[in-house]
């Protein structure tokens, strides 16, 4: 199934291949960069380091307990972390850094949409030194109050430290809140607190006032209020990528960093519109219809009309492929 989605995403990316990119690569942190490490072939999560400016943590969508620290100035891996004290991961899909400086990794994927009655979260302190090393991690058992499901987005609130998971479903998923504090013993029950679109990753803004959620073709930014979505979301000009799997904010909260799977995958910075507060005219109220995401014209991503047409056609193909594979 993953190979089919990758092929489809690659085709969409070719249709909308950028004419050029204005930003220089390898000079400033938190700008566009290409992941150089040949081991990182399925980057499925992205999180900005709190301790090391310009460094982004990522991991493969696979069963190896490895986390990579990539320098956004060069695209090179500067630290490989091997998690110890946890079992063999099944499907690591999300990563986030909490207010305590700990890195949280979500082993929360389930390609069979609910075949596992529990999933796991791993947690360890962000290392003080960037080097290859083994880190002692805690493992937390997670279940959903309304039954097992597939998920790819794990977000830790930067103020409260509460962990949230967004489930993934072509017809719309749910936003789930964990307990106030995760318990390493027993089961941590996550309860649904909102409805979300088709989500492959998400992240809180550094001030905790906003939440970005991305899918394969679009992204939305939401106001965050009292532990829930504060509005219906505002479309972001997300780039079209081969298999759009990850998103995070830059440490200053002024831009989004969008990543994708694939060897030598590109991480693209999209500056956040400073005129996009949650009460702006472009922000929708909950339940209002969504407009197609506007494209970042300055980055040569193509017109919104072309993007929407490709999105519509690709979505139909993705849904058809998913159903075909399920029948098989």
Coordinates of N, CA and C in Angstrom, one line a residue, residues 12 25 28 57 60 89 131 167 171 177 201 235 243 269 292 322:
X12 N 2.0 13.2 -8.7 CA 1.5 14.5 -8.4 C 2.5 15.6 -8.3
X25 N 20.5 27.1 0.0 CA 20.5 25.9 0.9 C 21.8 25.8 1.6
X28 N 21.7 29.0 6.2 CA 21.0 29.5 7.4 C 20.2 28.3 8.0
X57 N 14.6 16.6 14.5 CA 14.6 15.2 14.8 C 13.6 14.5 13.8
X60 N 12.4 7.0 10.7 CA 11.8 6.2 9.6 C 10.5 5.6 10.0
X89 N 9.8 -1.5 17.9 CA 8.7 -0.7 17.4 C 7.9 -1.4 16.3
X131 N 25.7 13.6 19.1 CA 26.6 12.5 18.7 C 25.8 11.2 18.7
X167 N -6.1 10.7 14.8 CA -6.2 9.5 14.0 C -6.3 9.8 12.5
X171 N -12.1 9.5 5.6 CA -13.4 10.1 5.8 C -13.4 11.1 7.0
X177 N -7.0 13.2 23.3 CA -6.2 13.8 24.4 C -5.9 12.7 25.3
X201 N 0.3 14.2 9.9 CA 1.1 14.7 10.9 C 0.6 16.0 11.5
X235 N -6.7 27.4 5.9 CA -5.8 26.7 4.9 C -4.5 27.3 4.8
X243 N 5.3 12.0 -0.9 CA 4.4 11.5 0.1 C 4.5 12.3 1.3
X269 N 10.4 24.9 3.9 CA 9.9 26.0 4.8 C 8.8 26.8 4.1
X292 N -9.9 25.2 -1.1 CA -8.6 24.6 -1.4 C -7.5 25.5 -0.9
X322 N -6.8 2.3 -1.8 CA -6.9 1.8 -0.5 C -8.0 0.8 -0.4

